[in-house]
Amino acid sequence: MQHLYNPHRSTAYVLTVTLILGALQLAWSVEFSEVTPFLLSLGLSKRILSLVWLAGPLSGSIGQPIVGLLSDRCMLSYGRRRIFIIIGCLLTCLSLIFLSHSKNFISWILTPFNLSNESLNTFIIVFACIGIYVLDFSIAIIQASSRALIVDVVPTDQQQVANAWAARMIGIFNLFGFWLGTLNLIEIFPFLGDSQFKVLTIIVAFLMILLTSFSIYLIKERNPQTDVTLINQRETNNNKLNSLGIKSSLNDSVLNQLINFFKEIFISFKTIPNQVKIVCYAQLFAWIGYFPLLFYTTSYVGELFLYNKGYPNPNLIPPELKDELLNESTRVGTYALLSNSIVSLIIVSFLPIILKKYSSNHDHSSMFYSKSIFKLNLRSLWIYSHVVFTLCTLSTFFIYTYQAAIIVFAFTGIPWGCAVWIPFSLISEEISRIKDIKAIQIYYNQQIQNDPIIEDDAPLMTEENSIYCKQSLIDYYNNIEYDSGILLALHNVFVSAPQMISSFMSSILFTIFHNKDSNNYDTSLEWVFRFGGLLTIGAWYISRKVKTNEELFDDDKLRAISNDFEILANTNTINDNNIQ
């Protein structure tokens, strides 16, 4: 029995499918907490380290779109997404373990060559840097596939719920990962390694494989070889590419598919739904601001802590106190990230529930709702979150203590909680909405051809959704890109690219505002935050253009009516000419 629609999913099902993202967050927590100190301990300079950390944005800009393409075109009866999740999980775990054991592994490999310690350390650094790129690209495989899986298996009316649970999973496992890193794991598990990094990677690898295997075993996908909706989607996409001069076939080699993919990326952006395009543009500005939040918060709060202790520059700390105070400043800086994570978890745990209750208690067509100044929905929450972020970053003009800084960064948990939830919900809802429209059109086409699909959940043709059977809307949606893999990959480009922009702009701001006087406090980090906050104003402006589902339906109705009037006008013109 085939389904044009995904059936309603239970809470347990949604928890299971989003558990993959939670498990992935364990790998992120290890990377954020352990990798930078590890690379610095090898002797890597901070200038080179900034280039190494471009691995994340590059994997999002390049790796995730490629994974989106390959998974969309996967023809395994097992499903399109789970095989990539399996591959990504294994590669991520191996990358973490090899990275943490870089010294041992390279020393063992190069022992026969009797290299000097300096040469050996150089090889270790090169291996570790390559390992970071392999790790981030492996993570990109899971990230792209798991997000697309949520869109594929969860129905439209539960996309908000699913993405809210995905955000909760990210928050929960983020807290768990950081908490795990605070334990003295060498004492607890001495048989797993002689360093915190080694023990942590083995534990995380075990948990990732366990949790991911549990999820992909229980979650079933549509068979791309037999599913009518997926077949129609592929045929439409191939016809669209061929009509644009791009020769495409399911039998093409991987290289040809990749070449066609990058052509398709350019074409797809022209044909993606306007709602998705607005979200992408807003993300471009928002993530220029979010990038410093992720990478510089600990340093900023830690430096304020030292400043409050009477050391405006770490070089002024007496040698006998330096290690102790630097370690303490790092722990204090971590409290800021921890407070941010706690607030983010509260946001993604309770705001979706409040939003659902508000929506159910207020009829969108009622007098109250139409005249209400404060309309609580995804759009309004996203708009307000940008305002909060900008205010928090600009408040650095008035912060002089590390306690105040921790409080401010706790408030940034509000926009961050919205950032890991709302954009994905908006995109997923739009993809699912278009898939539902396509299901109506496929069913309608089968009915008029007297060749109905055998299925048990045929769409009920109402006066409201029957407008999608008009030829104008059929033609319109035939030319709209709605592949979840492609659209989520494009979205990730707009998340990753601004991180590279922010990284380069940060280096410029550090150069301009760096205080060369070692006796004075360096305010360059504050200017990086402020610059990001100002750019977020652009995200606030663009996010105001996001539309609700009711407004999108009104647009479709207007589009259909306008086309009817145009046809009627053309018919009258022809009749007038015939009369004359």
Short mmCIF file of N, CA, C and O in Angstrom, two decimals, residues 258-323:
data_model
loop_
_atom_site.label_atom_id
_atom_site.label_comp_id
_atom_site.label_asym_id
_atom_site.label_seq_id
_atom_site.Cartn_x
_atom_site.Cartn_y
_atom_site.Cartn_z
N LEU A 258 27.90 15.08 -10.23
CA LEU A 258 28.42 16.18 -9.45
C LEU A 258 28.52 17.46 -10.29
O LEU A 258 28.20 18.55 -9.82
N ILE A 259 28.97 17.30 -11.54
CA ILE A 259 29.05 18.46 -12.44
C ILE A 259 27.66 19.02 -12.66
O ILE A 259 27.44 20.24 -12.59
N ASN A 260 26.72 18.12 -12.94
CA ASN A 260 25.33 18.57 -13.13
C ASN A 260 24.77 19.19 -11.87
O ASN A 260 23.96 20.12 -11.92
N PHE A 261 25.23 18.66 -10.72
CA PHE A 261 24.73 19.17 -9.46
C PHE A 261 25.07 20.65 -9.27
O PHE A 261 24.23 21.45 -8.87
N PHE A 262 26.34 21.01 -9.54
CA PHE A 262 26.73 22.39 -9.33
C PHE A 262 26.04 23.32 -10.33
O PHE A 262 25.76 24.48 -10.02
N LYS A 263 25.73 22.78 -11.51
CA LYS A 263 24.89 23.55 -12.43
C LYS A 263 23.48 23.68 -11.86
O LYS A 263 22.85 24.73 -11.94
N GLU A 264 23.04 22.56 -11.26
CA GLU A 264 21.69 22.56 -10.70
C GLU A 264 21.57 23.50 -9.50
O GLU A 264 20.53 24.12 -9.28
N ILE A 265 22.68 23.60 -8.72
CA ILE A 265 22.68 24.52 -7.58
C ILE A 265 22.37 25.93 -8.05
O ILE A 265 21.56 26.66 -7.47
N PHE A 266 23.03 26.33 -9.14
CA PHE A 266 22.82 27.67 -9.68
C PHE A 266 21.38 27.81 -10.17
O PHE A 266 20.71 28.82 -9.92
N ILE A 267 20.89 26.76 -10.86
CA ILE A 267 19.53 26.80 -11.39
C ILE A 267 18.51 26.71 -10.25
O ILE A 267 17.50 27.41 -10.25
N SER A 268 18.81 25.83 -9.29
CA SER A 268 17.87 25.61 -8.19
C SER A 268 17.61 26.89 -7.41
O SER A 268 16.48 27.12 -6.96
N PHE A 269 18.65 27.69 -7.23
CA PHE A 269 18.44 28.90 -6.45
C PHE A 269 17.46 29.84 -7.14
O PHE A 269 16.77 30.61 -6.48
N LYS A 270 17.39 29.75 -8.46
CA LYS A 270 16.42 30.57 -9.19
C LYS A 270 15.01 30.03 -9.02
O LYS A 270 14.04 30.77 -9.16
N THR A 271 14.90 28.72 -8.75
CA THR A 271 13.57 28.09 -8.72
C THR A 271 13.15 27.63 -7.33
O THR A 271 12.12 26.97 -7.20
N ILE A 272 13.94 27.92 -6.29
CA ILE A 272 13.54 27.50 -4.96
C ILE A 272 12.36 28.35 -4.50
O ILE A 272 12.18 29.49 -4.95
N PRO A 273 11.52 27.82 -3.62
CA PRO A 273 10.38 28.58 -3.12
C PRO A 273 10.82 29.91 -2.52
O PRO A 273 11.87 29.98 -1.86
N ASN A 274 10.04 30.94 -2.72
CA ASN A 274 10.40 32.26 -2.22
C ASN A 274 10.55 32.27 -0.70
O ASN A 274 11.40 32.97 -0.15
N GLN A 275 9.74 31.46 -0.01
CA GLN A 275 9.83 31.36 1.45
C GLN A 275 11.21 30.87 1.87
O GLN A 275 11.82 31.42 2.80
N VAL A 276 11.72 29.86 1.18
CA VAL A 276 13.04 29.31 1.50
C VAL A 276 14.13 30.33 1.17
O VAL A 276 15.11 30.48 1.90
N LYS A 277 13.93 31.05 0.07
CA LYS A 277 14.92 32.05 -0.33
C LYS A 277 15.03 33.16 0.73
O LYS A 277 16.14 33.61 1.05
N ILE A 278 13.90 33.57 1.28
CA ILE A 278 13.91 34.61 2.32
C ILE A 278 14.65 34.11 3.56
O ILE A 278 15.46 34.85 4.15
N VAL A 279 14.39 32.86 3.96
CA VAL A 279 15.08 32.29 5.12
C VAL A 279 16.59 32.26 4.88
O VAL A 279 17.38 32.60 5.77
N CYS A 280 16.99 31.87 3.67
CA CYS A 280 18.43 31.80 3.34
C CYS A 280 19.08 33.18 3.42
O CYS A 280 20.18 33.32 3.98
N TYR A 281 18.43 34.19 2.89
CA TYR A 281 18.98 35.54 2.92
C TYR A 281 19.12 36.03 4.37
O TYR A 281 20.12 36.68 4.73
N ALA A 282 18.12 35.72 5.20
CA ALA A 282 18.18 36.13 6.61
C ALA A 282 19.33 35.42 7.32
O ALA A 282 20.05 36.02 8.13
N GLN A 283 19.52 34.15 7.01
CA GLN A 283 20.60 33.38 7.63
C GLN A 283 21.97 33.92 7.24
O GLN A 283 22.91 33.87 8.04
N LEU A 284 22.08 34.45 6.05
CA LEU A 284 23.35 35.02 5.60
C LEU A 284 23.83 36.11 6.54
O LEU A 284 25.02 36.17 6.90
N PHE A 285 22.92 36.96 6.97
CA PHE A 285 23.29 38.04 7.89
C PHE A 285 23.38 37.55 9.33
O PHE A 285 24.27 37.96 10.08
N ALA A 286 22.47 36.65 9.72
CA ALA A 286 22.43 36.19 11.11
C ALA A 286 23.71 35.44 11.50
O ALA A 286 24.26 35.66 12.59
N TRP A 287 24.22 34.60 10.58
CA TRP A 287 25.36 33.76 10.95
C TRP A 287 26.68 34.52 10.96
O TRP A 287 27.66 34.02 11.51
N ILE A 288 26.73 35.69 10.37
CA ILE A 288 27.93 36.53 10.55
C ILE A 288 28.03 36.94 12.01
O ILE A 288 29.13 37.06 12.57
N GLY A 289 26.88 37.11 12.65
CA GLY A 289 26.86 37.43 14.07
C GLY A 289 27.04 36.22 14.97
O GLY A 289 27.68 36.31 16.02
N TYR A 290 26.48 35.06 14.58
CA TYR A 290 26.54 33.88 15.44
C TYR A 290 27.95 33.28 15.52
O TYR A 290 28.30 32.68 16.53
N PHE A 291 28.75 33.41 14.46
CA PHE A 291 30.05 32.77 14.41
C PHE A 291 30.95 33.20 15.58
O PHE A 291 31.54 32.35 16.26
N PRO A 292 31.10 34.50 15.87
CA PRO A 292 31.91 34.89 17.04
C PRO A 292 31.36 34.35 18.35
O PRO A 292 32.12 34.04 19.27
N LEU A 293 30.04 34.23 18.44
CA LEU A 293 29.42 33.70 19.65
C LEU A 293 29.93 32.29 19.95
O LEU A 293 30.21 31.94 21.10
N LEU A 294 30.11 31.48 18.90
CA LEU A 294 30.52 30.10 19.08
C LEU A 294 32.00 29.96 19.43
O LEU A 294 32.38 29.08 20.20
N PHE A 295 32.83 30.81 18.86
CA PHE A 295 34.27 30.59 18.95
C PHE A 295 35.02 31.56 19.87
O PHE A 295 36.15 31.27 20.25
N TYR A 296 34.42 32.70 20.21
CA TYR A 296 35.17 33.70 20.98
C TYR A 296 34.59 33.99 22.35
O TYR A 296 35.16 34.77 23.11
N THR A 297 33.46 33.38 22.69
CA THR A 297 32.82 33.67 23.98
C THR A 297 33.74 33.31 25.15
O THR A 297 33.91 34.10 26.09
N THR A 298 34.31 32.11 25.12
CA THR A 298 35.17 31.67 26.23
C THR A 298 36.35 32.61 26.42
O THR A 298 36.69 32.99 27.55
N SER A 299 36.98 33.01 25.31
CA SER A 299 38.14 33.89 25.40
C SER A 299 37.75 35.26 25.96
O SER A 299 38.46 35.84 26.80
N TYR A 300 36.62 35.80 25.49
CA TYR A 300 36.17 37.13 25.93
C TYR A 300 35.88 37.16 27.42
O TYR A 300 36.37 38.04 28.16
N VAL A 301 35.11 36.19 27.90
CA VAL A 301 34.77 36.15 29.33
C VAL A 301 36.01 35.85 30.16
O VAL A 301 36.21 36.42 31.24
N GLY A 302 36.89 34.97 29.67
CA GLY A 302 38.11 34.65 30.39
C GLY A 302 39.03 35.85 30.53
O GLY A 302 39.64 36.06 31.60
N GLU A 303 39.13 36.66 29.48
CA GLU A 303 39.97 37.86 29.55
C GLU A 303 39.39 38.88 30.51
O GLU A 303 40.13 39.59 31.22
N LEU A 304 38.05 38.99 30.55
CA LEU A 304 37.41 39.88 31.52
C LEU A 304 37.69 39.41 32.95
O LEU A 304 37.90 40.22 33.86
N PHE A 305 37.69 38.11 33.15
CA PHE A 305 37.98 37.55 34.47
C PHE A 305 39.39 37.94 34.91
O PHE A 305 39.59 38.38 36.06
N LEU A 306 40.35 37.81 34.00
CA LEU A 306 41.73 38.18 34.33
C LEU A 306 41.85 39.69 34.57
O LEU A 306 42.58 40.14 35.46
N TYR A 307 41.10 40.47 33.78
CA TYR A 307 41.10 41.93 33.94
C TYR A 307 40.58 42.32 35.33
O TYR A 307 41.14 43.20 36.01
N ASN A 308 39.50 41.64 35.76
CA ASN A 308 38.95 41.91 37.08
C ASN A 308 39.89 41.47 38.20
O ASN A 308 39.82 41.98 39.33
N LYS A 309 40.78 40.52 37.89
CA LYS A 309 41.77 40.06 38.87
C LYS A 309 43.00 40.98 38.91
O LYS A 309 43.89 40.79 39.73
N GLY A 310 43.01 41.98 37.99
CA GLY A 310 44.13 42.92 37.98
C GLY A 310 45.17 42.64 36.92
O GLY A 310 46.26 43.23 36.95
N TYR A 311 44.82 41.78 35.95
CA TYR A 311 45.75 41.45 34.87
C TYR A 311 45.08 41.75 33.52
O TYR A 311 44.44 40.87 32.93
N PRO A 312 45.19 42.99 33.03
CA PRO A 312 44.56 43.35 31.76
C PRO A 312 45.12 42.57 30.58
O PRO A 312 44.48 42.48 29.53
N ASN A 313 46.32 42.02 30.74
CA ASN A 313 46.92 41.20 29.69
C ASN A 313 47.49 39.94 30.33
O ASN A 313 48.15 40.01 31.37
N PRO A 314 47.25 38.77 29.73
CA PRO A 314 47.75 37.52 30.33
C PRO A 314 49.26 37.50 30.53
O PRO A 314 49.77 36.79 31.42
N ASN A 315 49.99 38.27 29.73
CA ASN A 315 51.44 38.29 29.86
C ASN A 315 51.90 38.95 31.16
O ASN A 315 53.08 38.81 31.56
N LEU A 316 51.00 39.68 31.83
CA LEU A 316 51.35 40.35 33.09
C LEU A 316 51.21 39.43 34.30
O LEU A 316 51.59 39.81 35.41
N ILE A 317 50.66 38.24 34.10
CA ILE A 317 50.48 37.32 35.22
C ILE A 317 51.84 36.77 35.66
O ILE A 317 52.64 36.34 34.83
N PRO A 318 52.12 36.76 36.95
CA PRO A 318 53.39 36.18 37.44
C PRO A 318 53.51 34.72 37.02
O PRO A 318 52.51 33.99 37.01
N PRO A 319 54.70 34.26 36.67
CA PRO A 319 54.90 32.89 36.18
C PRO A 319 54.35 31.83 37.13
O PRO A 319 53.80 30.82 36.68
N GLU A 320 54.49 32.07 38.44
CA GLU A 320 54.06 31.05 39.39
C GLU A 320 52.53 30.94 39.48
O GLU A 320 52.00 29.94 39.98
N LEU A 321 51.82 31.96 39.00
CA LEU A 321 50.35 31.95 39.03
C LEU A 321 49.72 31.74 37.65
O LEU A 321 48.50 31.55 37.56
N LYS A 322 50.52 31.77 36.61
CA LYS A 322 50.00 31.83 35.25
C LYS A 322 49.14 30.61 34.90
O LYS A 322 48.00 30.75 34.44
N ASP A 323 49.67 29.41 35.09
CA ASP A 323 48.92 28.21 34.71
C ASP A 323 47.60 28.10 35.47
O ASP A 323 46.55 27.80 34.89
#
